């Protein structure tokens, strides 16, 4: 095991596909993915070459990907940066871009307001600024508009820090947001943090989390920390505060980051006694940076899902806190408390098959929880896969832990919210329900009669009670199958019969030539008709 | 956060109320079996979906929008080496995978900036007889309203094509709401079609559940005239069709709401088209009788509700809904317009005319109309209106929720974005819609 290098002296982050060898398109079993990932090896030889798919030594040690010629719309790193550093109540994010890049703000606002409510903070609208760039700006540059918007943000809200995010268009025309940020930082005397998150830069939106965390580490986190021995950083999103209750016996106060955290809450990250997260794929970069820079230890465990995951996670934190003496009793008492309810749920859910489609290591946790409930899982999707996390800790190898604890998953697919594949993937295993995050896939499941549990509150499955919460919710979700069956009987999918009849969701990658066997062109019908006297009776406007 | 006063005119926008030209993917998705193909970055189409469909009454994206939408998801490789191959692969595979009748490629900022010749790629498919169209949709060139006009013109030019034959008397092409952007567009379209057919016309509605898809689009050149029911969106289309097919157009800037306006609208149309008015008059009398049956019932509540009704109102929204709703509430219900803010970035050339249309609504109350796109400034203005002695009535977007709460006002969502209600089949226009609008406003009132 070796810690990954994170260089906070650099303004930018390396894309995750280069840093960790992350992939977005793969199909096989979970066991194969564990084997191919070679977590331990990658962890040891970070910068050394590993044999790549082509058999040559390749930088970035990629897993073999199935490149598809067909893609459907997804998300970008710019969106992720918006829903991270744009969700800090006393800081402002400026999106330096045409207005379309800001079109998702009303959706962000829904999550943000819900998050503020869950954390007991004042509920008010999100304030993300756009420089609203137009055609002339693409020709002549837009630094003055950026300066104006920085001043507007400062004058309107006196934020404690201002972030600037780069978009595709401003990156292509070469806007120097770093220089403007430096210059305005001197003028306004608050951190002004440029973020390079143009949508085209990384093949997966997940890099946007690293970009956001890197900026906070560099320019907000307190560089001269005063240790707070009872503080635990939980790198999270908008989830309900279940962690406080879970961690109470260890005497820990929770410091949630990044969403809804204030400037000061982010600054104190370096003062915490320990860092943990609900999802290593999301939190590992910052947890590792805090460990490397400020000696804040991170959990030596997977994630707090299911019995074993939660046990290991609690033991790891207890060990760091020097409270190993009390933890076993707590774990035992918790097992005894929840087990009767879980047994009852197992009976109710017996014979049910589930399918998970979420972000990568979160999916590993989610599958653990539903398998804990006795639900069969023989197929799932992760939206990307990291063969290793930044921590390099083998204890955090969540996919391996899933397979070791709960067994293999025969059909384990890496696919970035590609709805057309989802049809074939679901047909392959025919589940009774899906658990899903991100948009675009669940509507298809509904149309083929499969109800979806949209896991909007990502903390819902956390801990021992999380198993019960998920089980109870699933009983409600399964009832919705009625609605799906109605849709299935009456609604047509937008895909051709040819595609719907394909058994292999990756056939286009394995056999690209198949596309050249295109159907006969649907020739345009001629519109010409003879002129007739009727045309002349029409009055003119 | 501590707020500091500052409303200096600048480029800044917070709380956006429209998407960019790529938002016109929704225009294509609104055509039955129309398949949009986004030729842009990986997040562009997603963001427009969230603005115009999800955060706008949770409308859903239908057959080919949302997660089903093909996109090149342009990456670094395409920025450096060009995106021709990726687009070609995507069109080819879309034709094989997506079951549609027309495929429209919309090109966004990044591909526009690197200068790919998208037209040339699409032309190869067109020459082979595939129904593929391309439209420029760079976000820095325009918003989703002008994007809508561009996409329609592209479909006319590249798919519908030339036509020199006869016209069909009484057939109308309807250019009206912008699909998805107007959260009620589906219901509006049903009501306006009902009204036009009731009056004796046949209508190409072109979008939504009542459209016949591409076969209806092919009828466009045969229509007797184009009907633009909007202050400015659609005029470019009508002018284009006038030149292309020698088709006249009738511009009705105020969407009719309520019996008097809708009846006047029908009579204007019948007169313009020169069709027999018997059917129209019979329809009007049935509709009027029904309308006043309901209005009479409503009037009892309106006259003797003890617990307070709103009187002064502000509207915040696009020019079309803003104008129509302001007129209905002022002219038909007797509410007092206090501030009207148009948020759709109406092109300069139309602004004076629109202001005049507002001023013509009332001799009694001078109308205060402004064109503003920055939510911060808009919300400041809404906050500082004098609402008199009654509960403030704000007809706006969900961005006005904070200010509405602050001044203890009623917020009725009429403009993008809308996240406080689920819109399925609803209309506020015509005969039926007016009553629904009253139901909506006064349900909020009695809820308190």
CSV table of N, CA, C and O in Angstrom, one decimal, chain A residues 70-74 78-79 89 100-104 107 113 124-127 129-132 134-135 145 148-149 152 155-157 199-201 419 439 492 494-496 498 508 516-517 519 521-522 524 527 529 532 537-539 541, chain B residues 1-4 6 8 10-16 42 46-48 51 54-55 63 66 68-71 73-74 76 92-94 96-97 99 128-130 140-141 159-160 163 166-167 169 218 222 248-249 271 374 376 399 401-402:
chain,number,residue,atom,x,y,z
A,70,UNK,N,-21.8,4.9,-30.6
A,70,UNK,CA,-23.1,5.6,-30.3
A,70,UNK,C,-23.0,6.1,-28.9
A,70,UNK,O,-22.7,5.3,-28.0
A,71,UNK,N,-23.4,7.3,-28.6
A,71,UNK,CA,-23.4,7.8,-27.2
A,71,UNK,C,-24.7,8.6,-27.0
A,71,UNK,O,-25.2,9.3,-27.9
A,72,UNK,N,-25.2,8.6,-25.8
A,72,UNK,CA,-26.3,9.5,-25.5
A,72,UNK,C,-25.8,10.5,-24.5
A,72,UNK,O,-24.7,10.4,-23.9
A,73,UNK,N,-26.6,11.6,-24.4
A,73,UNK,CA,-26.1,12.7,-23.5
A,73,UNK,C,-25.9,12.3,-22.1
A,73,UNK,O,-26.5,11.4,-21.6
A,74,UNK,N,-24.9,12.9,-21.5
A,74,UNK,CA,-24.5,12.6,-20.1
A,74,UNK,C,-24.3,13.9,-19.3
A,74,UNK,O,-25.0,14.8,-19.5
A,78,UNK,N,-18.1,20.2,-15.6
A,78,UNK,CA,-18.5,21.6,-15.3
A,78,UNK,C,-19.8,21.5,-14.4
A,78,UNK,O,-19.9,22.3,-13.4
A,79,UNK,N,-20.7,20.6,-14.7
A,79,UNK,CA,-21.9,20.4,-13.8
A,79,UNK,C,-21.5,20.0,-12.4
A,79,UNK,O,-22.1,20.5,-11.5
A,89,UNK,N,-22.8,28.1,1.0
A,89,UNK,CA,-23.7,29.2,1.2
A,89,UNK,C,-23.0,30.6,1.3
A,89,UNK,O,-23.6,31.6,0.8
A,100,UNK,N,-26.1,28.9,-21.5
A,100,UNK,CA,-26.5,27.5,-21.5
A,100,UNK,C,-25.8,26.6,-20.5
A,100,UNK,O,-26.4,25.7,-19.9
A,101,UNK,N,-24.6,27.0,-20.2
A,101,UNK,CA,-23.8,26.2,-19.2
A,101,UNK,C,-24.4,26.4,-17.8
A,101,UNK,O,-24.1,25.6,-16.9
A,102,UNK,N,-25.2,27.4,-17.6
A,102,UNK,CA,-25.8,27.6,-16.3
A,102,UNK,C,-27.3,27.2,-16.2
A,102,UNK,O,-28.0,27.5,-15.3
A,103,UNK,N,-27.7,26.5,-17.3
A,103,UNK,CA,-29.2,26.1,-17.4
A,103,UNK,C,-29.6,25.1,-16.4
A,103,UNK,O,-30.8,24.9,-16.2
A,104,UNK,N,-28.7,24.5,-15.6
A,104,UNK,CA,-29.1,23.5,-14.7
A,104,UNK,C,-29.3,24.0,-13.2
A,104,UNK,O,-29.6,23.3,-12.3
A,107,UNK,N,-32.3,23.1,-11.1
A,107,UNK,CA,-32.2,21.7,-10.6
A,107,UNK,C,-31.3,21.7,-9.4
A,107,UNK,O,-31.6,21.1,-8.4
A,113,UNK,N,-31.5,23.4,-1.6
A,113,UNK,CA,-32.5,23.8,-0.6
A,113,UNK,C,-32.8,22.6,0.3
A,113,UNK,O,-33.0,22.7,1.5
A,124,UNK,N,-32.4,29.1,1.6
A,124,UNK,CA,-32.6,30.2,0.6
A,124,UNK,C,-32.0,29.8,-0.8
A,124,UNK,O,-31.2,28.8,-0.8
A,125,UNK,N,-32.4,30.5,-1.8
A,125,UNK,CA,-32.0,30.1,-3.2
A,125,UNK,C,-30.5,30.1,-3.4
A,125,UNK,O,-29.8,30.9,-2.8
A,126,UNK,N,-30.1,29.2,-4.2
A,126,UNK,CA,-28.7,29.2,-4.6
A,126,UNK,C,-28.3,30.4,-5.4
A,126,UNK,O,-29.2,31.0,-6.1
A,127,UNK,N,-27.1,30.8,-5.3
A,127,UNK,CA,-26.6,32.0,-6.1
A,127,UNK,C,-25.4,31.7,-6.9
A,127,UNK,O,-24.3,31.8,-6.4
A,129,UNK,N,-23.4,32.6,-10.3
A,129,UNK,CA,-23.4,33.7,-11.3
A,129,UNK,C,-22.9,33.2,-12.7
A,129,UNK,O,-22.1,32.3,-12.8
A,130,UNK,N,-23.4,33.8,-13.7
A,130,UNK,CA,-23.0,33.5,-15.1
A,130,UNK,C,-22.4,34.8,-15.7
A,130,UNK,O,-23.0,35.9,-15.5
A,131,UNK,N,-21.3,34.7,-16.4
A,131,UNK,CA,-20.8,35.9,-17.1
A,131,UNK,C,-21.6,36.1,-18.4
A,131,UNK,O,-21.5,37.1,-19.1
A,132,UNK,N,-22.5,35.1,-18.8
A,132,UNK,CA,-23.4,35.3,-19.9
A,132,UNK,C,-22.7,35.7,-21.2
A,132,UNK,O,-23.0,36.8,-21.7
A,134,UNK,N,-21.4,36.1,-25.1
A,134,UNK,CA,-22.1,36.1,-26.4
A,134,UNK,C,-21.1,36.0,-27.5
A,134,UNK,O,-19.9,35.8,-27.2
A,135,UNK,N,-21.5,36.1,-28.7
A,135,UNK,CA,-20.7,35.9,-29.9
A,135,UNK,C,-19.4,36.8,-29.9
A,135,UNK,O,-18.3,36.3,-30.1
A,145,UNK,N,-15.6,41.1,-18.8
A,145,UNK,CA,-16.9,40.6,-18.3
A,145,UNK,C,-16.7,39.8,-17.0
A,145,UNK,O,-17.5,39.9,-16.1
A,148,UNK,N,-16.1,42.1,-14.2
A,148,UNK,CA,-17.4,42.8,-13.8
A,148,UNK,C,-18.2,41.8,-13.0
A,148,UNK,O,-18.8,42.2,-11.9
A,149,UNK,N,-18.3,40.6,-13.4
A,149,UNK,CA,-19.1,39.6,-12.6
A,149,UNK,C,-18.5,39.4,-11.3
A,149,UNK,O,-19.3,39.2,-10.3
A,152,UNK,N,-19.6,42.2,-9.3
A,152,UNK,CA,-21.0,42.1,-8.9
A,152,UNK,C,-21.2,41.1,-7.8
A,152,UNK,O,-22.0,41.4,-6.8
A,155,UNK,N,-20.0,42.8,-4.6
A,155,UNK,CA,-20.8,43.9,-4.1
A,155,UNK,C,-22.2,43.4,-3.6
A,155,UNK,O,-22.7,44.0,-2.7
A,156,UNK,N,-22.7,42.4,-4.3
A,156,UNK,CA,-24.0,42.0,-3.9
A,156,UNK,C,-24.0,41.1,-2.6
A,156,UNK,O,-24.9,41.2,-1.8
A,157,UNK,N,-23.1,40.3,-2.5
A,157,UNK,CA,-23.1,39.3,-1.4
A,157,UNK,C,-21.9,39.3,-0.4
A,157,UNK,O,-21.9,38.5,0.5
A,199,UNK,N,-16.2,21.0,-20.0
A,199,UNK,CA,-16.8,19.8,-20.2
A,199,UNK,C,-16.1,18.7,-21.0
A,199,UNK,O,-16.2,17.5,-20.8
A,200,UNK,N,-15.3,19.2,-21.9
A,200,UNK,CA,-14.6,18.2,-22.8
A,200,UNK,C,-13.3,17.6,-22.2
A,200,UNK,O,-12.8,16.7,-22.8
A,201,UNK,N,-12.9,18.1,-21.1
A,201,UNK,CA,-11.5,17.8,-20.7
A,201,UNK,C,-11.4,16.3,-20.2
A,201,UNK,O,-10.3,15.7,-20.3
A,419,UNK,N,-28.6,5.0,-22.0
A,419,UNK,CA,-30.0,4.4,-21.9
A,419,UNK,C,-30.2,3.3,-22.8
A,419,UNK,O,-30.9,2.3,-22.5
A,439,UNK,N,-29.8,11.0,-13.8
A,439,UNK,CA,-31.0,10.9,-14.6
A,439,UNK,C,-30.8,10.2,-15.9
A,439,UNK,O,-29.6,9.9,-16.3
A,492,UNK,N,-44.3,3.0,-26.4
A,492,UNK,CA,-43.2,2.4,-27.3
A,492,UNK,C,-41.9,3.1,-26.9
A,492,UNK,O,-41.8,4.2,-26.6
A,494,UNK,N,-38.0,4.4,-27.9
A,494,UNK,CA,-37.5,5.1,-29.1
A,494,UNK,C,-36.4,4.3,-29.8
A,494,UNK,O,-35.7,4.9,-30.7
A,495,UNK,N,-36.3,3.0,-29.6
A,495,UNK,CA,-35.2,2.2,-30.2
A,495,UNK,C,-35.8,1.3,-31.3
A,495,UNK,O,-37.0,0.9,-31.2
A,496,UNK,N,-35.0,1.0,-32.3
A,496,UNK,CA,-35.4,0.2,-33.4
A,496,UNK,C,-35.6,-1.3,-32.9
A,496,UNK,O,-34.9,-1.7,-32.0
A,498,UNK,N,-34.4,-3.7,-34.4
A,498,UNK,CA,-33.0,-4.3,-34.5
A,498,UNK,C,-32.2,-4.1,-33.3
A,498,UNK,O,-31.6,-5.1,-32.8
A,508,UNK,N,-21.8,-3.0,-30.7
A,508,UNK,CA,-21.2,-2.0,-31.6
A,508,UNK,C,-19.7,-1.8,-31.4
A,508,UNK,O,-19.0,-1.4,-32.3
A,516,UNK,N,-22.5,-0.7,-40.8
A,516,UNK,CA,-22.5,-0.4,-42.3
A,516,UNK,C,-23.6,-1.2,-43.0
A,516,UNK,O,-23.9,-0.9,-44.1
A,517,UNK,N,-24.1,-2.2,-42.2
A,517,UNK,CA,-25.3,-2.9,-42.8
A,517,UNK,C,-26.5,-2.1,-42.5
A,517,UNK,O,-27.5,-2.6,-41.9
A,519,UNK,N,-30.1,-0.1,-42.9
A,519,UNK,CA,-31.3,-0.4,-43.6
A,519,UNK,C,-31.4,0.5,-44.8
A,519,UNK,O,-30.7,1.5,-45.0
A,521,UNK,N,-32.4,3.4,-47.2
A,521,UNK,CA,-32.7,4.8,-46.8
A,521,UNK,C,-34.2,5.1,-46.9
A,521,UNK,O,-34.9,4.6,-47.8
A,522,UNK,N,-34.7,5.8,-45.9
A,522,UNK,CA,-36.1,6.2,-46.0
A,522,UNK,C,-36.1,7.5,-46.9
A,522,UNK,O,-36.0,8.6,-46.4
A,524,UNK,N,-36.9,10.6,-49.1
A,524,UNK,CA,-37.8,11.7,-48.9
A,524,UNK,C,-38.9,11.6,-49.9
A,524,UNK,O,-38.6,11.4,-51.1
A,527,UNK,N,-42.5,16.4,-52.7
A,527,UNK,CA,-43.6,17.3,-52.2
A,527,UNK,C,-44.3,18.0,-53.4
A,527,UNK,O,-45.3,18.7,-53.2
A,529,UNK,N,-46.5,19.1,-56.2
A,529,UNK,CA,-47.8,18.9,-56.7
A,529,UNK,C,-48.1,19.9,-57.8
A,529,UNK,O,-47.5,20.9,-57.8
A,532,UNK,N,-52.5,24.8,-58.7
A,532,UNK,CA,-53.9,24.8,-59.0
A,532,UNK,C,-54.5,26.1,-58.8
A,532,UNK,O,-54.0,27.0,-58.1
A,537,UNK,N,-56.7,32.0,-54.6
A,537,UNK,CA,-57.8,32.7,-53.9
A,537,UNK,C,-57.4,33.2,-52.5
A,537,UNK,O,-58.1,33.9,-51.9
A,538,UNK,N,-56.2,32.8,-52.2
A,538,UNK,CA,-55.7,33.2,-50.8
A,538,UNK,C,-55.4,34.7,-50.7
A,538,UNK,O,-54.7,35.2,-51.6
A,539,UNK,N,-55.9,35.3,-49.7
A,539,UNK,CA,-55.6,36.7,-49.5
A,539,UNK,C,-54.2,36.9,-49.0
A,539,UNK,O,-53.7,36.0,-48.3
A,541,UNK,N,-51.3,38.7,-46.7
A,541,UNK,CA,-51.3,39.2,-45.3
A,541,UNK,C,-51.3,40.8,-45.3
A,541,UNK,O,-50.6,41.4,-46.1
B,1,UNK,N,-26.2,35.1,3.4
B,1,UNK,CA,-25.1,36.0,3.2
B,1,UNK,C,-25.7,37.5,3.3
B,1,UNK,O,-26.8,37.7,3.1
B,2,UNK,N,-24.8,38.3,3.7
B,2,UNK,CA,-25.2,39.7,3.8
B,2,UNK,C,-25.3,40.3,2.4
B,2,UNK,O,-24.4,40.2,1.6
B,3,UNK,N,-26.4,40.9,2.1
B,3,UNK,CA,-26.6,41.5,0.8
B,3,UNK,C,-26.2,43.0,0.8
B,3,UNK,O,-26.5,43.7,1.7
B,4,UNK,N,-25.6,43.4,-0.3
B,4,UNK,CA,-25.2,44.8,-0.4
B,4,UNK,C,-26.0,45.3,-1.7
B,4,UNK,O,-26.1,44.6,-2.6
B,6,UNK,N,-26.7,46.7,-5.0
B,6,UNK,CA,-26.0,47.0,-6.2
B,6,UNK,C,-26.8,46.5,-7.4
B,6,UNK,O,-27.1,45.3,-7.5
B,8,UNK,N,-26.2,47.8,-10.7
B,8,UNK,CA,-25.6,48.4,-11.9
B,8,UNK,C,-25.8,47.4,-13.1
B,8,UNK,O,-25.6,46.2,-12.9
B,10,UNK,N,-25.0,45.2,-15.9
B,10,UNK,CA,-23.8,44.5,-16.3
B,10,UNK,C,-24.2,43.2,-17.1
B,10,UNK,O,-25.4,42.9,-17.3
B,11,UNK,N,-23.2,42.5,-17.5
B,11,UNK,CA,-23.4,41.3,-18.3
B,11,UNK,C,-23.9,40.1,-17.4
B,11,UNK,O,-24.5,39.1,-17.9
B,12,UNK,N,-23.8,40.2,-16.1
B,12,UNK,CA,-24.0,39.1,-15.1
B,12,UNK,C,-25.5,38.6,-15.2
B,12,UNK,O,-26.4,39.4,-15.3
B,13,UNK,N,-25.6,37.3,-15.1
B,13,UNK,CA,-26.9,36.7,-14.9
B,13,UNK,C,-26.9,35.8,-13.7
B,13,UNK,O,-26.0,34.9,-13.7
B,14,UNK,N,-27.8,35.9,-12.8
B,14,UNK,CA,-28.0,34.8,-11.8
B,14,UNK,C,-29.5,34.4,-12.0
B,14,UNK,O,-30.3,35.1,-12.6
B,15,UNK,N,-29.7,33.2,-11.5
B,15,UNK,CA,-31.1,32.6,-11.7
B,15,UNK,C,-31.6,32.7,-13.1
B,15,UNK,O,-32.6,33.4,-13.4
B,16,UNK,N,-30.9,32.0,-14.0
B,16,UNK,CA,-31.3,32.1,-15.4
B,16,UNK,C,-32.7,31.6,-15.7
B,16,UNK,O,-33.2,30.7,-15.0
B,42,UNK,N,-20.4,16.9,-23.4
B,42,UNK,CA,-21.2,15.9,-22.8
B,42,UNK,C,-22.3,16.4,-21.9
B,42,UNK,O,-23.2,15.7,-21.6
B,46,UNK,N,-27.9,17.8,-21.4
B,46,UNK,CA,-28.4,17.5,-20.1
B,46,UNK,C,-28.8,18.7,-19.3
B,46,UNK,O,-29.9,18.8,-18.7
B,47,UNK,N,-28.0,19.8,-19.4
B,47,UNK,CA,-28.3,21.0,-18.7
B,47,UNK,C,-29.6,21.7,-19.3
B,47,UNK,O,-30.4,22.2,-18.6
B,48,UNK,N,-29.7,21.6,-20.6
B,48,UNK,CA,-30.9,22.2,-21.2
B,48,UNK,C,-32.2,21.4,-20.8
B,48,UNK,O,-33.3,21.9,-20.6
B,51,UNK,N,-33.2,22.5,-17.5
B,51,UNK,CA,-33.8,23.8,-17.5
B,51,UNK,C,-35.3,23.8,-18.0
B,51,UNK,O,-36.2,24.3,-17.4
B,54,UNK,N,-37.2,19.2,-16.9
B,54,UNK,CA,-37.3,18.8,-15.5
B,54,UNK,C,-37.7,19.9,-14.6
B,54,UNK,O,-38.7,19.9,-13.9
B,55,UNK,N,-36.9,21.0,-14.5
B,55,UNK,CA,-37.1,22.1,-13.6
B,55,UNK,C,-38.2,23.0,-14.2
B,55,UNK,O,-38.2,24.2,-14.0
B,63,UNK,N,-40.5,10.9,-25.9
B,63,UNK,CA,-39.9,9.7,-26.7
B,63,UNK,C,-38.4,9.8,-26.9
B,63,UNK,O,-37.7,8.8,-26.6
B,66,UNK,N,-34.3,13.8,-23.1
B,66,UNK,CA,-33.7,13.3,-21.9
B,66,UNK,C,-32.6,12.3,-22.1
B,66,UNK,O,-31.7,12.5,-23.0
B,68,UNK,N,-32.5,9.6,-23.6
B,68,UNK,CA,-32.5,8.8,-24.9
B,68,UNK,C,-31.7,9.6,-25.9
B,68,UNK,O,-31.4,9.0,-27.0
B,69,UNK,N,-31.4,10.9,-25.7
B,69,UNK,CA,-30.9,11.8,-26.7
B,69,UNK,C,-29.5,11.5,-27.2
B,69,UNK,O,-28.6,11.5,-26.4
B,70,UNK,N,-29.3,11.1,-28.4
B,70,UNK,CA,-27.9,10.9,-28.9
B,70,UNK,C,-27.1,12.2,-28.8
B,70,UNK,O,-27.6,13.3,-29.1
B,71,UNK,N,-25.8,12.0,-28.4
B,71,UNK,CA,-25.0,13.2,-28.3
B,71,UNK,C,-23.5,12.8,-28.6
B,71,UNK,O,-23.1,11.7,-28.2
B,73,UNK,N,-21.0,14.1,-27.3
B,73,UNK,CA,-20.2,14.2,-26.0
B,73,UNK,C,-18.8,14.5,-26.3
B,73,UNK,O,-17.9,13.8,-25.9
B,74,UNK,N,-18.6,15.6,-27.0
B,74,UNK,CA,-17.3,16.0,-27.5
B,74,UNK,C,-16.2,16.0,-26.4
B,74,UNK,O,-16.4,16.6,-25.4
B,76,UNK,N,-11.7,16.0,-25.5
B,76,UNK,CA,-10.4,16.7,-25.8
B,76,UNK,C,-9.9,16.3,-27.2
B,76,UNK,O,-9.5,17.1,-28.0
B,92,UNK,N,-24.6,7.8,-38.2
B,92,UNK,CA,-24.8,6.5,-38.7
B,92,UNK,C,-25.4,5.5,-37.7
B,92,UNK,O,-26.4,4.8,-38.0
B,93,UNK,N,-25.0,5.6,-36.5
B,93,UNK,CA,-25.5,4.6,-35.5
B,93,UNK,C,-26.9,5.1,-35.0
B,93,UNK,O,-27.7,4.2,-34.7
B,94,UNK,N,-27.1,6.4,-35.0
B,94,UNK,CA,-28.5,6.8,-34.6
B,94,UNK,C,-29.5,6.3,-35.6
B,94,UNK,O,-30.6,5.9,-35.2
B,96,UNK,N,-29.5,3.7,-37.1
B,96,UNK,CA,-29.6,2.2,-36.9
B,96,UNK,C,-30.3,1.9,-35.6
B,96,UNK,O,-31.1,0.9,-35.5
B,97,UNK,N,-30.1,2.7,-34.6
B,97,UNK,CA,-30.6,2.4,-33.3
B,97,UNK,C,-31.9,3.2,-32.9
B,97,UNK,O,-32.7,2.6,-32.3
B,99,UNK,N,-35.4,4.8,-33.4
B,99,UNK,CA,-36.5,4.6,-34.3
B,99,UNK,C,-37.2,5.9,-34.5
B,99,UNK,O,-38.1,6.3,-33.8
B,128,UNK,N,-28.0,10.7,-49.7
B,128,UNK,CA,-28.4,9.3,-49.8
B,128,UNK,C,-29.9,9.1,-49.5
B,128,UNK,O,-30.3,8.0,-49.5
B,129,UNK,N,-30.5,10.2,-49.2
B,129,UNK,CA,-32.0,10.1,-48.9
B,129,UNK,C,-32.4,9.9,-47.5
B,129,UNK,O,-33.6,9.7,-47.2
B,130,UNK,N,-31.4,10.0,-46.6
B,130,UNK,CA,-31.8,9.9,-45.1
B,130,UNK,C,-32.4,11.3,-44.6
B,130,UNK,O,-31.9,12.3,-45.0
B,140,UNK,N,-23.5,30.6,-27.5
B,140,UNK,CA,-23.1,32.0,-27.5
B,140,UNK,C,-23.8,32.9,-28.5
B,140,UNK,O,-23.7,34.1,-28.6
B,141,UNK,N,-24.5,32.2,-29.4
B,141,UNK,CA,-25.2,32.9,-30.5
B,141,UNK,C,-26.6,33.2,-30.2
B,141,UNK,O,-27.3,34.0,-30.9
B,159,UNK,N,-35.6,19.6,-45.0
B,159,UNK,CA,-36.5,18.4,-45.0
B,159,UNK,C,-37.8,18.6,-45.7
B,159,UNK,O,-38.1,17.8,-46.6
B,160,UNK,N,-38.5,19.6,-45.4
B,160,UNK,CA,-39.8,19.8,-46.1
B,160,UNK,C,-39.5,20.2,-47.5
B,160,UNK,O,-40.2,19.6,-48.4
B,163,UNK,N,-41.8,23.7,-52.7
B,163,UNK,CA,-43.2,23.3,-53.0
B,163,UNK,C,-43.8,24.5,-53.8
B,163,UNK,O,-43.7,25.6,-53.4
B,166,UNK,N,-50.6,23.8,-55.0
B,166,UNK,CA,-51.7,24.6,-54.5
B,166,UNK,C,-51.7,24.6,-53.0
B,166,UNK,O,-51.2,23.7,-52.3
B,167,UNK,N,-52.4,25.6,-52.5
B,167,UNK,CA,-52.6,25.7,-51.1
B,167,UNK,C,-54.0,25.1,-50.7
B,167,UNK,O,-54.9,25.1,-51.5
B,169,UNK,N,-57.2,25.7,-48.7
B,169,UNK,CA,-58.0,26.8,-48.0
B,169,UNK,C,-58.4,26.3,-46.6
B,169,UNK,O,-58.9,25.2,-46.5
B,218,UNK,N,-44.8,17.9,-43.7
B,218,UNK,CA,-44.8,18.0,-45.1
B,218,UNK,C,-46.0,18.8,-45.7
B,218,UNK,O,-46.0,19.2,-46.8
B,222,UNK,N,-48.5,23.6,-47.8
B,222,UNK,CA,-49.8,23.7,-48.4
B,222,UNK,C,-50.8,24.5,-47.7
B,222,UNK,O,-51.9,24.7,-48.1
B,248,UNK,N,-48.9,33.8,-46.9
B,248,UNK,CA,-49.1,34.9,-46.0
B,248,UNK,C,-49.1,34.5,-44.5
B,248,UNK,O,-49.2,33.3,-44.3
B,249,UNK,N,-48.9,35.5,-43.7
B,249,UNK,CA,-49.1,35.1,-42.3
B,249,UNK,C,-49.9,36.2,-41.5
B,249,UNK,O,-50.0,37.3,-41.9
B,271,UNK,N,-62.1,36.2,-40.6
B,271,UNK,CA,-62.1,37.3,-41.5
B,271,UNK,C,-60.9,37.3,-42.4
B,271,UNK,O,-61.0,37.5,-43.6
B,374,UNK,N,-31.3,39.4,-15.5
B,374,UNK,CA,-30.6,39.0,-14.3
B,374,UNK,C,-31.5,38.9,-13.1
B,374,UNK,O,-32.1,39.8,-12.7
B,376,UNK,N,-31.1,38.6,-10.0
B,376,UNK,CA,-30.9,39.4,-8.8
B,376,UNK,C,-31.6,40.7,-9.0
B,376,UNK,O,-32.3,41.2,-8.0
B,399,UNK,N,-37.8,31.0,-9.3
B,399,UNK,CA,-36.8,31.8,-8.7
B,399,UNK,C,-37.3,32.9,-7.8
B,399,UNK,O,-36.6,33.4,-6.9
B,401,UNK,N,-39.4,32.5,-5.5
B,401,UNK,CA,-39.9,31.9,-4.3
B,401,UNK,C,-39.4,32.6,-3.0
B,401,UNK,O,-40.2,32.8,-2.1
B,402,UNK,N,-38.1,32.9,-3.0
B,402,UNK,CA,-37.6,33.6,-1.8
B,402,UNK,C,-38.2,35.0,-1.6
B,402,UNK,O,-38.6,35.3,-0.4
